[in-house]
Each structure stands twice: as structure tokens, then as C-alpha cells.
């Protein structure tokens, strides 16, 4: 299992475009990946599921992955957050 | 099964499928599928999703390159959620054996609800939710549109009855809703005096308002029971509850019928013996039997827009004739007032007519008739042809000046000659009246009176044009005030001018269907009402409860107030004293 905590820095939060990027990236890995926020869990490979986290700017999220490529998956997703999803 | 409570504002029970109108453009049915149909249903869903995706991609391709870079990325981003949500919907179809439309509605609903709940008491999250929810709703709409294909049923033209569920209904929506197919109305906001409440009551549609959160709690296709008296709302009832309410619904309908029957032949006479005429407002001849059962003397306003809306905006002369003949067949010698087409350029997609920026001050009603004389003549021909068979009169909407009346008279004469030339029997004279609904016309009632046979006051538009308020605009809707001193003065002026010229006058707007205004209108001199059929028994009771002296005292007092609120409070209190059981 791999895990990493990230913070949403995009002004509009995890809106449609960032979740699409997240889900698209997550789908490339075989591990099962979830994103947690205040006890709520969403499947990182489902953009609609991610939307229901209502992750606004400043939200602390945990990326958690189980599986063969868990480490790489968590790193790849965390990188998207650090990169502000290419925005701003 | 879930039970909620709201404010019951229009009595009666309604049991049926929900139609959540803020989100859905089309009617969604709760359909179950047989296990052997499962694979086919999943394939149907996949095909719809593929088509939806193609549609989104095509939109992106169609954009100019510069726009594509920005907007295209946003649209592309919608493809992903569209693909992802499918997995959940498929699961719902498989597990519950639901039709795909209903499964979509439920899945999206759950998500919307989660977001709404997250937004409770947190401004940042609420703002996020309000940005994201439209995307989810859009996905739902697109998928359902592709699923239904050509079979889709538009909200304003339903083939089966539904219970309307909405955050709020604007007056505009109540006009476009197919009233005949609406079993009940359920809204999140509103109170006993809200527009929805008044309209529902006047139409006799059970309604519950002020039920928090129903917009996202109820999915299109859910079975809903609604008790418009007690304010109870039950979603997806169990069999026992269903049976109990079906029995109550039957009983209520029976009681209503009895009550109407008791009053059906009681004449509307004031305590001092003055006869008051009560006519019905109808949209289709189908409503005539109910109107007569409720004690109407005839039809004071037959809105013919329905004919246009159901015949692709272009009904033939025979379509008109059929409808009018049917009305005459049901009414016999009773009076029938046909109002000529009252559609605006905002509703009629007539070729060659430009889209107007301000349709309410644009080519509406009679103005459209002048612009499209061929369409107008078809209706006039039908009216003149059916006139000899019954007691028919007709009236013109949106008249603002004398020249318009004279112009119509010329067209009518021309049409009459044309018919006579064709050897058709035509009445010597068909009484012609006008609607007074524009302040400019109201103020020259005396000038217009010698040229018309009767007047009918359309208070809805008269008020809107006087106080400059579009009631469909929520921000200004509270400024729409029937009790405004200016409206009272206008009504007094109109009614007195018509009386001086011995021209009959009626009020056919909503004001006459709300019985708190009955004493005022009688006091101002009104002797003829045209109202929604379900209101007639109460209106009769109100008329019978007072003398003309009582009524005059009410109107004089009402005219002395400075503002609408005092007036309406006073009128409501007086009405309550006169009819304590009803109000």
C-alpha cells in the first residue's frame, strides 16, 4: 500500500477538468486507488465519484493505492496536485 | 418509502409518477425490466452513452480553433464523467432491474444530493457544488435524450399524467405546463399565498409547497403520493400505504363532486337579490363538462392557444371548427366566448418573424395576428362558420388603441363576405369584445366602448404592464401586487366607464379566481366573473354571503389605503369574516 497527503491549491477546487485528469491518470495503473477526504472515500478512477468529494481549495486529501504499481500511482497523482493540474 | 411534510395549499390527493422539472427536460418513467431483457437494456445504455460522447466531441470539432483550445478542453473534460458514471448506472440496472432512464436519474440524483449536503453551512463547498451540479445534470440530460431518441416526451406536452416536482414554479412555467396532465404539484419553496398555491388552487390541482430538499430527494419516475390538504408527501410507498391513499383519493373526489353538485343549481345572488353571472375559463372543450358540473353559466374565456400548441402552431380551419363545434355541442344555448390567438413571438416559431429582445412588449397576440393575417383569417373564418350553431362571441387580446379594433372589424367584414360568397351560412352579427389588459386601453375604455359589444379585464397582464413587473423574474415578482392602489383605481375606472356605456364587463384574470377580491370587485360594480371552474362553488358562496352595500363598503375602504399590503390584509380579513369555513 502507498499513501500520500496532498492539498488542493486550485482556486476552483477539484472541478470537472482536474477530476478528469485525475481519473484519466489513475486509470493507467492496475492498483486500486482511492482518494479520501474527511472520512469520505472516492474511487480515483471515477471522475464523477471524485466530484462528490466536493474538494474545494485548501482541502487536505489522502491518496491511497493498493496493488503492484501502488507507489508509482500515488506519485503520479500527487504530481498532478503539485502541478496545479496545469492551471494558473 | 419515505414520508415528508410540507404545507398543503391546494386540497385533494394525487398519486403518480414524479417529474422533476428543474433538472429534466423529458419525462422519465420508472420502468422495470425482465431479467432476460437485462443485456439488451445494458446495450441500450451503452449505445446512448456512445452517441452522447460523439455529440460532445462533434461540438468540440465544430468550434473555431482558438475557442477549441479553451472551451474544447472543458467539453473534453465532460466526456470522462460521462464514461465513468456509466459503470454505476450499469450496476443499478443490473441489481434492481430498472430501466436505464430511471437508473440514470437515480444515480445522478444521489451525486447531486451528496454535493448539496456537503454544501450545507459551508459557503466555499456550496459554491463548488453550485458549479459542479449543472455538469452532472447536463450528463443526465444528454444521456436521457439519447436513450429516448424520438420517443421522448417534452415537459410541455405530456402523454401521461405526472406529479410535478420543482424547486419553485414560476408563473411562466405554470402557463407552459400541460395542465390536463398535471396530477399534483410539489415545490421546495413557497407558502399559502405563493403563486404556485394560488394557481394550483384555482385549477383544482392538489399541491404541497415548502417541502425542503425534495428536488434532489425525488427522482423522475419515483412514485409519489401527495396530500394537498394535510401537506404529507410519500415517496415510493409500500403496497399498504398505496391502497390506503387510493381509497382516500376516491373518497375525496366523491365528496368534491357532491359539494359542487349541492351548489351547482344554487344561483349566485347577493343578499339583496342582485344576480351575478359566473362563467368558466377553459383551455379545451374537454373542460366544459366539469365547468358545468361546478355551476358555470357558460364559458367566459376559451383560450385558443392550446389549439395552436397542439397543431404545430398552424391549426387548419377544420381544426378550429372541430374544436368550436365540440364546445357548442357541450354548451348548447349557453354563452361561449372565444378569445382569438394570444401567442407571443417568444412562443411561436413563425417563419420570417425575428426573435425579439423583449417579447412582452413586442409582437404579441393581436399584433402577431396583424403581421400574419392569413393565420388570423383562418381563426375568424372558423368562428363565423360555427357562430350560427350556438351562442358564440369572440374577443381580441392585447388591444391598445381604437384603430386596432377598427382594423379587426374590417378583416371580419372581409372574411364574412368571403364566406357568403362561398355560400356558407354566416350569422348577421357575432358579438365582438376586447380584453382590457394594457393600461393604455384601460384608460380609454370610454373611447373604445361604442365600438365593442363587451369587455373582459385580463388582470394578470394589466397588473404586469401597470407595475412593470415580469412575474417570471423572481427578483421582481414580489412587486407584482393586485392590491396596488393604482390597480384598484384602474379597475374602478374601467368598470364605471363600461357601465356608463351599457357595455357588459367581466374580469377573467386570476384576480377574479381569488375570492378575497370578490367583495372588492362587486363593490366596484362588477356583475360578471369568468374564473377557473374549481373556484366556482366558493365564488358562489362568497357572492351569496354579502349584499351590494356590504361590497361597496369594502371597495370604498380598500380604495382609501395607500399601499398594497394594507389593502390585501384588509381584503383577506373581510373575506375570512364572510366565509370563515373556507378561508
XYZ file of C-alpha atoms in Angstrom:
671
model
C 0.000 0.000 0.000
C 1.174 3.530 -0.721
C -0.262 6.742 0.668
C 0.376 10.449 0.352
C -1.374 13.565 1.629
C -1.931 16.475 -0.736
C -3.648 19.846 -0.612
C -5.898 21.313 -3.273
C -4.406 24.623 -4.368
C -6.558 25.333 -7.434
C -8.846 28.284 -6.785
C -11.908 26.495 -8.143
C -11.112 23.299 -6.230
C -11.230 19.875 -7.870
C -13.634 20.885 -10.623
C -14.531 18.969 -13.771
C -11.213 19.318 -15.563
C -8.908 18.302 -12.691
C -11.045 15.265 -11.807
C -10.993 14.208 -15.437
C -7.197 14.413 -15.354
C -7.046 12.520 -12.066
C -9.347 9.744 -13.254
C -7.558 9.553 -16.584
C -4.187 9.219 -14.905
C -5.444 6.751 -12.283
C -6.895 4.547 -14.997
C -3.396 3.905 -16.327
C -2.467 1.948 -13.201
C -3.557 -1.526 -12.214
C -3.695 -0.755 -8.475
C -6.974 0.160 -6.852
C -6.686 3.818 -5.936
C -8.882 5.880 -3.669
C -8.895 9.478 -2.558
C -10.080 10.262 0.953
C -11.412 13.468 2.377
C -12.749 13.844 5.928
C -13.642 10.175 6.141
C -15.285 10.150 2.698
C -13.755 7.858 0.104
C -13.911 8.178 -3.668
C -12.682 5.863 -6.389
C -9.833 7.759 -8.051
C -10.642 6.107 -11.373
C -14.151 7.600 -11.435
C -14.334 11.304 -12.148
C -17.957 11.532 -11.022
C -17.093 9.860 -7.758
C -14.286 12.369 -7.229
C -16.679 15.240 -7.848
C -18.820 14.186 -4.896
C -15.859 14.782 -2.559
C -16.566 18.498 -3.046
C -12.848 19.189 -2.611
C -12.579 22.971 -2.515
C -9.351 24.945 -2.413
C -7.451 24.185 0.787
C -8.902 20.681 1.233
C -6.455 18.098 2.554
C -6.777 14.810 0.666
C -5.183 11.423 1.100
C -4.269 9.404 -1.976
C -4.162 5.696 -1.183
C -3.313 2.857 -3.531
C -3.202 -0.927 -3.219
C -1.511 -3.104 -5.801
C 1.588 -3.812 -7.805
C 2.125 -0.264 -9.051
C 0.795 1.489 -5.934
C 3.837 3.684 -5.374
C 4.026 4.913 -8.936
C 0.292 5.583 -8.965
C 0.352 7.688 -5.806
C 3.344 9.643 -7.111
C 1.707 10.312 -10.455
C -1.500 11.577 -8.872
C 0.325 13.648 -6.248
C 2.322 15.222 -9.058
C -0.897 16.463 -10.683
C -1.784 18.289 -7.461
C 1.686 19.822 -7.179
C 1.465 20.921 -10.783
C -1.910 22.584 -10.025
C -3.322 20.452 -12.837
C -1.571 22.724 -15.288
C -3.757 25.670 -14.291
C -2.977 29.179 -13.077
C -40.860 4.501 1.471
C -40.163 7.979 2.752
C -42.577 10.415 4.350
C -42.096 14.173 4.360
C -44.166 17.103 5.417
C -44.807 20.427 3.755
C -47.589 22.991 3.634
C -50.740 21.726 1.980
C -52.048 24.600 -0.134
C -54.491 23.002 -2.528
C -56.674 20.167 -1.293
C -57.011 16.687 -2.702
C -54.850 13.633 -3.216
C -52.540 12.905 -6.103
C -50.832 9.605 -6.776
C -48.479 9.228 -9.699
C -45.014 9.327 -11.177
C -42.744 12.244 -10.379
C -41.404 14.605 -12.987
C -38.577 16.708 -11.549
C -38.701 19.720 -13.796
C -35.745 21.875 -12.869
C -33.438 19.104 -13.967
C -35.297 17.094 -16.531
C -36.338 18.167 -19.965
C -38.113 14.936 -20.672
C -40.379 12.683 -18.750
C -38.623 9.746 -17.129
C -40.673 6.673 -16.329
C -39.897 4.220 -13.619
C -39.769 1.091 -15.659
C -38.769 -2.368 -14.532
C -37.195 -4.808 -16.926
C -37.386 -8.590 -17.030
C -34.141 -10.473 -16.243
C -33.918 -11.667 -19.840
C -34.062 -8.057 -21.049
C -31.036 -7.099 -18.962
C -28.412 -7.491 -21.665
C -30.458 -5.547 -24.163
C -31.009 -2.747 -21.647
C -27.288 -2.505 -20.917
C -26.589 -2.362 -24.645
C -29.182 0.411 -24.952
C -27.405 2.361 -22.264
C -24.015 1.864 -23.886
C -25.294 2.957 -27.252
C -26.799 6.105 -25.738
C -23.547 6.892 -23.950
C -21.591 6.418 -27.155
C -23.932 8.723 -29.016
C -23.666 11.287 -26.228
C -19.899 11.132 -26.393
C -19.926 11.544 -30.159
C -22.190 14.549 -29.739
C -19.843 16.207 -27.266
C -16.805 15.502 -29.471
C -18.617 16.866 -32.525
C -19.374 20.044 -30.609
C -15.683 20.437 -29.869
C -14.749 19.850 -33.511
C -17.257 22.433 -34.660
C -15.593 25.199 -32.688
C -13.208 27.756 -34.134
C -9.656 26.743 -33.329
C -8.992 29.492 -30.826
C -12.133 28.690 -28.864
C -11.451 24.977 -29.144
C -8.307 25.246 -27.067
C -10.176 26.609 -24.081
C -13.796 25.514 -24.427
C -12.781 22.266 -26.070
C -10.803 21.247 -23.039
C -13.852 21.870 -20.861
C -16.100 19.807 -23.099
C -13.494 17.053 -23.344
C -13.466 17.009 -19.590
C -17.173 16.174 -19.676
C -16.571 13.023 -21.675
C -14.693 11.479 -18.778
C -17.503 11.806 -16.184
C -19.907 10.577 -18.842
C -17.851 7.400 -19.252
C -17.260 6.964 -15.539
C -20.860 7.358 -14.442
C -21.908 4.547 -16.771
C -20.332 1.900 -14.558
C -22.549 2.930 -11.661
C -25.657 3.144 -13.805
C -25.000 -0.309 -15.239
C -24.712 -1.636 -11.708
C -28.072 -0.055 -10.809
C -29.751 -1.555 -13.864
C -28.307 -4.997 -13.119
C -29.036 -5.035 -9.403
C -32.533 -3.545 -9.413
C -33.657 -4.443 -12.917
C -34.576 -0.835 -13.592
C -34.939 0.768 -16.984
C -31.813 2.731 -17.935
C -33.536 6.154 -17.801
C -34.633 5.672 -14.230
C -31.229 4.268 -13.203
C -29.533 7.361 -14.652
C -31.907 9.667 -12.882
C -31.285 7.869 -9.565
C -27.510 7.776 -9.932
C -27.134 11.432 -10.829
C -29.596 12.328 -8.126
C -27.529 10.614 -5.457
C -24.496 12.609 -6.516
C -26.357 15.894 -6.617
C -27.726 15.173 -3.162
C -24.249 14.368 -1.768
C -22.938 17.663 -3.112
C -25.883 19.622 -1.802
C -25.498 18.097 1.637
C -21.778 18.860 1.629
C -22.610 22.473 0.840
C -24.848 22.855 3.882
C -23.392 25.571 6.113
C -20.166 25.851 4.156
C -20.039 28.681 1.662
C -16.951 27.501 -0.238
C -18.335 23.981 -0.661
C -21.763 25.341 -1.585
C -20.142 27.452 -4.309
C -18.281 24.379 -5.553
C -21.498 22.351 -5.548
C -23.360 25.014 -7.496
C -20.674 24.898 -10.190
C -20.500 21.114 -10.399
C -24.200 20.192 -10.185
C -25.059 21.666 -13.611
C -22.378 19.430 -15.174
C -23.912 16.339 -13.600
C -27.390 17.417 -14.633
C -26.135 18.030 -18.157
C -24.782 14.460 -18.284
C -28.164 13.171 -17.172
C -29.963 15.220 -19.805
C -27.661 14.200 -22.620
C -27.854 10.503 -21.744
C -31.603 10.531 -21.413
C -32.026 12.453 -24.621
C -30.087 9.787 -26.479
C -31.844 6.940 -24.700
C -35.281 8.191 -25.514
C -34.435 9.234 -29.039
C -37.561 10.016 -30.977
C -39.742 8.615 -28.212
C -39.003 11.462 -25.863
C -41.830 13.308 -24.259
C -41.483 17.009 -23.812
C -42.445 18.504 -20.463
C -44.936 20.904 -22.012
C -46.604 18.168 -23.990
C -47.066 15.047 -21.882
C -48.927 11.946 -22.908
C -49.355 10.534 -19.415
C -50.205 12.264 -16.131
C -47.423 13.192 -13.708
C -46.775 14.893 -10.398
C -44.628 17.937 -10.961
C -41.694 18.310 -8.572
C -39.768 21.584 -8.673
C -37.769 23.981 -6.558
C -40.374 26.571 -7.407
C -42.729 27.113 -10.293
C -42.610 30.455 -11.981
C -45.910 31.792 -13.320
C -44.369 31.308 -16.744
C -43.891 27.625 -16.091
C -47.446 27.170 -14.873
C -48.605 28.562 -18.210
C -46.482 26.225 -20.308
C -47.200 23.141 -18.230
C -49.721 20.847 -19.755
C -52.353 21.410 -17.108
C -54.511 18.491 -18.042
C -51.676 16.073 -17.400
C -50.594 17.501 -14.068
C -51.941 15.379 -11.203
C -50.249 17.308 -8.440
C -47.606 19.921 -7.719
C -44.811 19.700 -5.206
C -42.339 22.536 -4.590
C -39.448 23.138 -2.241
C -40.245 26.761 -1.513
C -43.401 28.826 -1.225
C -46.218 29.390 1.208
C -50.023 29.512 1.206
C -50.065 32.799 -0.706
C -47.335 31.928 -3.199
C -48.117 31.996 -6.867
C -47.967 28.207 -7.125
C -50.514 27.883 -4.320
C -52.981 30.288 -5.910
C -52.686 28.809 -9.365
C -52.897 25.217 -8.116
C -55.979 26.063 -6.088
C -57.705 27.802 -8.947
C -57.009 24.844 -11.195
C -58.073 22.339 -8.569
C -54.694 20.593 -8.636
C -53.560 19.189 -5.259
C -50.367 20.918 -4.175
C -47.864 20.853 -1.333
C -45.249 23.608 -1.028
C -42.330 24.234 1.293
C -41.025 20.654 1.293
C -37.304 21.095 1.793
C -34.865 19.114 -0.296
C -37.403 17.284 -2.456
C -35.760 18.436 -5.668
C -32.859 16.076 -5.068
C -34.653 13.506 -2.880
C -37.097 12.551 -5.576
C -36.033 11.154 -8.924
C -38.048 11.311 -12.092
C -40.187 8.180 -12.223
C -40.445 7.737 -8.448
C -43.971 7.037 -7.297
C -45.249 9.923 -5.205
C -48.337 10.320 -3.049
C -49.312 13.835 -2.204
C -51.963 15.006 0.249
C -52.714 18.599 -0.648
C -54.791 19.212 2.473
C -52.548 17.698 5.131
C -49.259 18.503 3.423
C -47.951 14.927 3.509
C -45.667 13.679 0.746
C -44.801 9.987 0.439
C -42.177 8.685 -1.953
C -42.138 5.100 -3.226
C -44.941 3.942 -0.902
C -45.358 0.326 0.188
C -48.393 -1.585 -1.029
C -50.474 -0.993 2.110
C -49.914 2.760 2.098
C -50.691 2.891 -1.603
C -54.004 1.118 -1.083
C -54.971 3.375 1.815
C -54.303 6.542 -0.158
C -56.045 5.258 -3.270
C -59.161 4.801 -1.159
C -58.803 8.306 0.307
C -58.337 9.742 -3.175
C -61.600 8.142 -4.319
C -63.459 9.428 -1.271
C -62.165 12.946 -1.705
C -63.160 13.070 -5.357
C -66.623 11.847 -4.408
C -67.019 14.493 -1.704
C -65.854 17.262 -4.035
C -68.359 16.176 -6.621
C -71.127 16.200 -4.013
C -70.189 19.674 -2.829
C -70.143 21.040 -6.364
C -73.464 19.326 -7.021
C -75.067 20.911 -3.948
C -74.118 24.338 -5.242
C -74.490 23.598 -8.952
C -78.020 24.902 -9.228
C -77.826 27.471 -6.441
C -77.887 30.820 -8.246
C -75.173 33.375 -7.462
C -77.333 36.099 -5.934
C -76.228 38.697 -3.419
C -78.162 39.073 -0.145
C -80.115 41.972 -1.635
C -81.125 39.948 -4.682
C -78.698 41.032 -7.407
C -77.874 38.325 -9.914
C -74.173 37.754 -10.533
C -73.095 35.869 -13.643
C -70.334 33.310 -13.285
C -68.618 31.883 -16.345
C -65.721 29.488 -16.698
C -62.243 29.936 -18.170
C -61.212 26.936 -20.252
C -58.333 25.837 -22.464
C -60.018 22.955 -24.260
C -63.647 21.910 -24.750
C -62.856 18.839 -22.610
C -63.123 21.074 -19.561
C -66.707 22.105 -20.293
C -68.486 19.176 -18.539
C -66.534 19.855 -15.328
C -67.204 23.569 -15.641
C -70.944 22.954 -15.928
C -70.890 20.488 -13.018
C -69.298 23.231 -10.954
C -72.155 25.556 -11.848
C -70.763 27.718 -14.659
C -73.358 29.543 -16.767
C -71.187 29.179 -19.809
C -67.655 29.880 -20.950
C -66.389 33.428 -20.446
C -62.927 32.763 -21.769
C -61.947 29.997 -24.154
C -58.189 30.319 -24.591
C -57.462 29.002 -28.060
C -53.672 28.856 -27.674
C -53.909 25.153 -26.938
C -55.134 24.574 -30.483
C -52.003 26.219 -31.822
C -49.672 24.418 -29.448
C -51.084 21.013 -30.345
C -51.197 21.598 -34.091
C -47.636 22.724 -34.687
C -48.673 26.392 -34.422
C -50.652 26.077 -37.588
C -54.115 24.574 -36.998
C -56.293 24.293 -40.072
C -59.698 25.921 -40.370
C -61.222 22.493 -39.816
C -59.177 22.001 -36.603
C -60.695 25.237 -35.307
C -64.179 24.338 -36.465
C -63.988 20.881 -34.865
C -62.948 22.319 -31.515
C -65.572 25.080 -31.529
C -68.319 22.704 -32.612
C -67.431 20.344 -29.841
C -67.653 23.238 -27.374
C -71.042 24.276 -28.736
C -72.245 20.677 -28.593
C -71.425 20.574 -24.888
C -72.728 24.050 -24.082
C -75.969 24.110 -26.098
C -77.503 27.579 -25.834
C -75.060 28.718 -23.158
C -72.662 31.541 -23.924
C -69.220 30.752 -25.371
C -66.585 33.480 -25.623
C -63.688 32.533 -27.875
C -60.562 34.570 -27.404
C -58.549 34.846 -30.582
C -54.963 33.668 -30.584
C -52.917 35.148 -27.739
C -49.433 33.924 -28.507
C -46.239 35.904 -28.494
C -43.312 35.897 -30.831
C -41.444 34.261 -27.969
C -43.556 31.126 -28.287
C -44.441 30.856 -31.952
C -41.643 29.855 -34.240
C -43.283 31.502 -37.216
C -41.076 31.753 -40.246
C -39.891 35.209 -41.063
C -40.508 36.581 -37.575
C -37.384 37.833 -35.868
C -36.551 36.840 -32.302
C -37.416 39.795 -30.115
C -35.416 41.054 -27.224
C -38.493 41.961 -25.233
C -41.396 39.805 -26.418
C -43.809 41.062 -23.767
C -43.576 44.490 -25.296
C -43.323 43.042 -28.759
C -45.324 41.234 -31.403
C -47.842 39.515 -29.147
C -51.435 38.434 -29.676
C -53.382 40.828 -31.906
C -50.137 42.366 -33.160
C -48.995 38.961 -34.352
C -52.408 38.477 -35.982
C -51.929 41.669 -37.975
C -48.474 40.553 -39.002
C -49.775 37.111 -40.010
C -53.214 37.933 -41.425
C -53.510 34.517 -43.115
C -53.278 32.749 -39.772
C -55.732 35.207 -38.189
C -58.264 34.872 -41.005
C -58.343 31.078 -40.594
C -59.477 31.509 -36.993
C -62.006 34.215 -37.856
C -63.472 32.077 -40.633
C -63.930 29.194 -38.201
C -65.579 31.442 -35.608
C -68.017 32.891 -38.148
C -68.789 29.446 -39.529
C -69.624 27.923 -36.135
C -71.413 31.040 -34.802
C -74.885 30.179 -36.227
C -74.839 26.872 -34.326
C -74.546 28.330 -30.841
C -74.330 31.378 -28.613
C -70.871 32.460 -29.716
C -68.983 35.673 -29.085
C -65.320 36.419 -29.594
C -62.797 38.753 -28.097
C -59.448 40.217 -29.005
C -56.400 40.153 -26.728
C -53.825 42.937 -26.229
C -55.808 45.762 -27.763
C -54.162 49.131 -27.151
C -55.990 51.538 -29.432
C -59.213 52.186 -31.328
C -57.551 51.791 -34.724
C -56.759 48.156 -33.942
C -60.434 47.448 -33.241
C -61.467 49.132 -36.487
C -58.840 47.201 -38.382
C -60.140 43.878 -36.991
C -63.689 44.882 -37.886
C -62.624 45.396 -41.474
C -60.938 42.000 -41.584
C -64.030 40.372 -40.030
C -66.282 42.006 -42.614
C -63.993 40.855 -45.380
C -63.962 37.304 -44.051
C -67.761 37.378 -43.750
C -68.159 38.458 -47.377
C -65.709 35.786 -48.425
C -67.741 33.105 -46.628
C -71.049 34.380 -48.015
C -69.521 34.357 -51.452
C -68.644 30.677 -50.887
C -72.267 30.069 -49.966
C -71.602 29.441 -46.262
C -74.307 30.426 -43.768
C -72.994 33.166 -41.503
C -74.686 34.966 -38.575
C -75.661 38.582 -39.241
C -73.646 39.658 -36.254
C -71.282 37.864 -33.917
C -70.708 39.959 -30.779
C -67.105 41.127 -30.547
C -65.408 42.208 -27.353
C -61.917 43.122 -26.312
C -59.607 42.271 -23.480
C -58.593 45.199 -21.343
C -55.114 44.219 -20.288
C -52.939 47.113 -21.365
C -53.177 50.278 -19.232
C -53.368 52.440 -22.355
C -56.580 50.696 -23.400
C -57.960 50.650 -19.861
C -57.654 54.427 -19.614
C -59.613 54.950 -22.847
C -62.365 52.448 -22.064
C -64.900 55.207 -22.815
C -63.406 55.827 -26.269
C -63.401 52.109 -27.121
C -66.819 51.291 -25.628
C -69.029 52.436 -28.559
C -67.075 50.159 -30.901
C -67.241 46.900 -28.977
C -70.005 44.704 -27.589
C -68.330 43.801 -24.303
C -65.151 43.993 -22.262
C -63.156 41.441 -20.353
C -60.414 42.516 -17.986
C -57.267 40.419 -18.055
C -55.898 41.373 -14.685
C -52.687 39.332 -14.992
C -51.286 41.370 -17.853
C -52.985 44.587 -16.761
C -51.146 44.389 -13.438
C -47.855 43.310 -15.020
C -47.911 46.187 -17.513
C -49.012 48.693 -14.865
C -46.391 47.924 -12.256
C -43.767 46.969 -14.883
C -43.136 43.524 -13.432
C -42.472 40.242 -15.182
C -43.725 37.721 -12.656
C -41.448 35.027 -14.006
C -38.488 37.067 -12.812
C -38.082 36.008 -9.202
C -36.185 39.131 -8.281
C -39.094 41.433 -9.036
C -42.003 39.010 -8.589
C -42.892 40.419 -5.123
C -43.579 43.777 -6.785
C -46.471 42.198 -8.679
C -49.329 43.421 -6.491
C -53.003 43.080 -7.382
C -53.786 45.249 -4.343
C -51.701 48.196 -5.569
C -53.790 51.400 -5.294
C -53.122 52.079 -8.987
C -54.714 48.740 -9.934
C -57.775 49.437 -7.802
C -58.151 52.864 -9.429
C -57.744 51.382 -12.900
C -60.397 48.732 -12.215
C -62.786 51.341 -10.834
C -62.231 53.491 -13.903
C -62.775 50.600 -16.335
C -65.879 49.198 -14.660
C -67.529 52.615 -14.323
C -66.759 53.592 -17.927
C -68.188 50.313 -19.233
C -71.329 50.799 -17.119
C -71.818 54.348 -18.450
C -71.844 52.936 -21.975
C -74.003 49.962 -21.017
C -71.362 47.501 -22.131
C -71.141 44.246 -20.178
C -67.800 43.751 -18.486
C -66.226 40.762 -16.815
C -62.941 40.060 -15.107
C -61.265 36.885 -16.323
C -57.820 37.254 -14.781
C -56.547 35.463 -11.705
C -57.876 38.249 -9.511
C -61.427 37.045 -10.111
C -60.432 33.465 -9.230
C -59.094 34.544 -5.833
C -62.167 35.039 -3.664
C -60.541 37.549 -1.329
C -61.047 40.065 -4.161
C -64.714 39.188 -4.758
C -66.232 41.770 -2.353
C -63.955 44.471 -3.811
C -64.893 43.657 -7.410
C -68.611 43.532 -6.590
C -68.281 46.851 -4.776
C -66.599 48.403 -7.807
C -69.647 47.383 -9.850
C -68.583 44.103 -11.444
C -71.538 41.785 -12.135
C -69.871 39.169 -14.329
C -66.979 36.878 -13.433
C -65.057 34.383 -15.505
C -63.000 32.008 -13.408
C -61.238 28.640 -13.270
C -64.011 26.006 -12.860
C -62.889 24.619 -9.467
C -63.276 28.088 -7.928
C -66.946 28.476 -8.872
C -68.536 26.854 -5.765
C -66.503 29.064 -3.399
C -67.118 32.146 -5.513
C -70.864 31.478 -5.403
C -70.762 31.118 -1.641
C -68.903 34.401 -1.362
C -71.405 36.211 -3.584
C -74.317 34.831 -1.537
C -72.700 35.902 1.741
C -72.953 39.647 1.233
C -75.149 42.490 -0.043
C -74.063 45.093 -2.583
C -73.969 47.653 0.239
C -71.514 45.432 2.111
C -69.446 45.120 -1.043
C -69.442 48.888 -1.665
C -68.261 49.486 1.876
C -65.366 47.101 1.220
C -64.339 48.713 -2.064
C -64.554 52.244 -0.671
C -62.383 51.288 2.257
C -59.921 49.447 0.013
C -59.595 52.491 -2.254
C -58.683 54.644 0.748
C -55.455 52.758 1.527
C -52.014 53.967 0.494
C -50.332 50.654 -0.211
C -50.945 47.141 -1.475
C -50.118 45.345 1.737
C -52.720 47.159 3.847
C -55.298 46.607 1.125
C -54.643 42.900 0.776
C -54.587 42.352 4.549
C -57.898 44.184 4.855
C -59.470 42.223 1.978
C -58.237 38.917 3.361
C -59.636 39.717 6.801
C -63.030 40.729 5.369
C -63.170 37.578 3.226
C -62.348 35.485 6.270
C -65.210 37.079 8.223
C -67.603 36.383 5.362
C -66.521 32.777 4.790
C -64.854 31.551 7.973
C -65.217 27.881 6.985
C -63.325 28.190 3.719
C -60.589 30.705 4.482
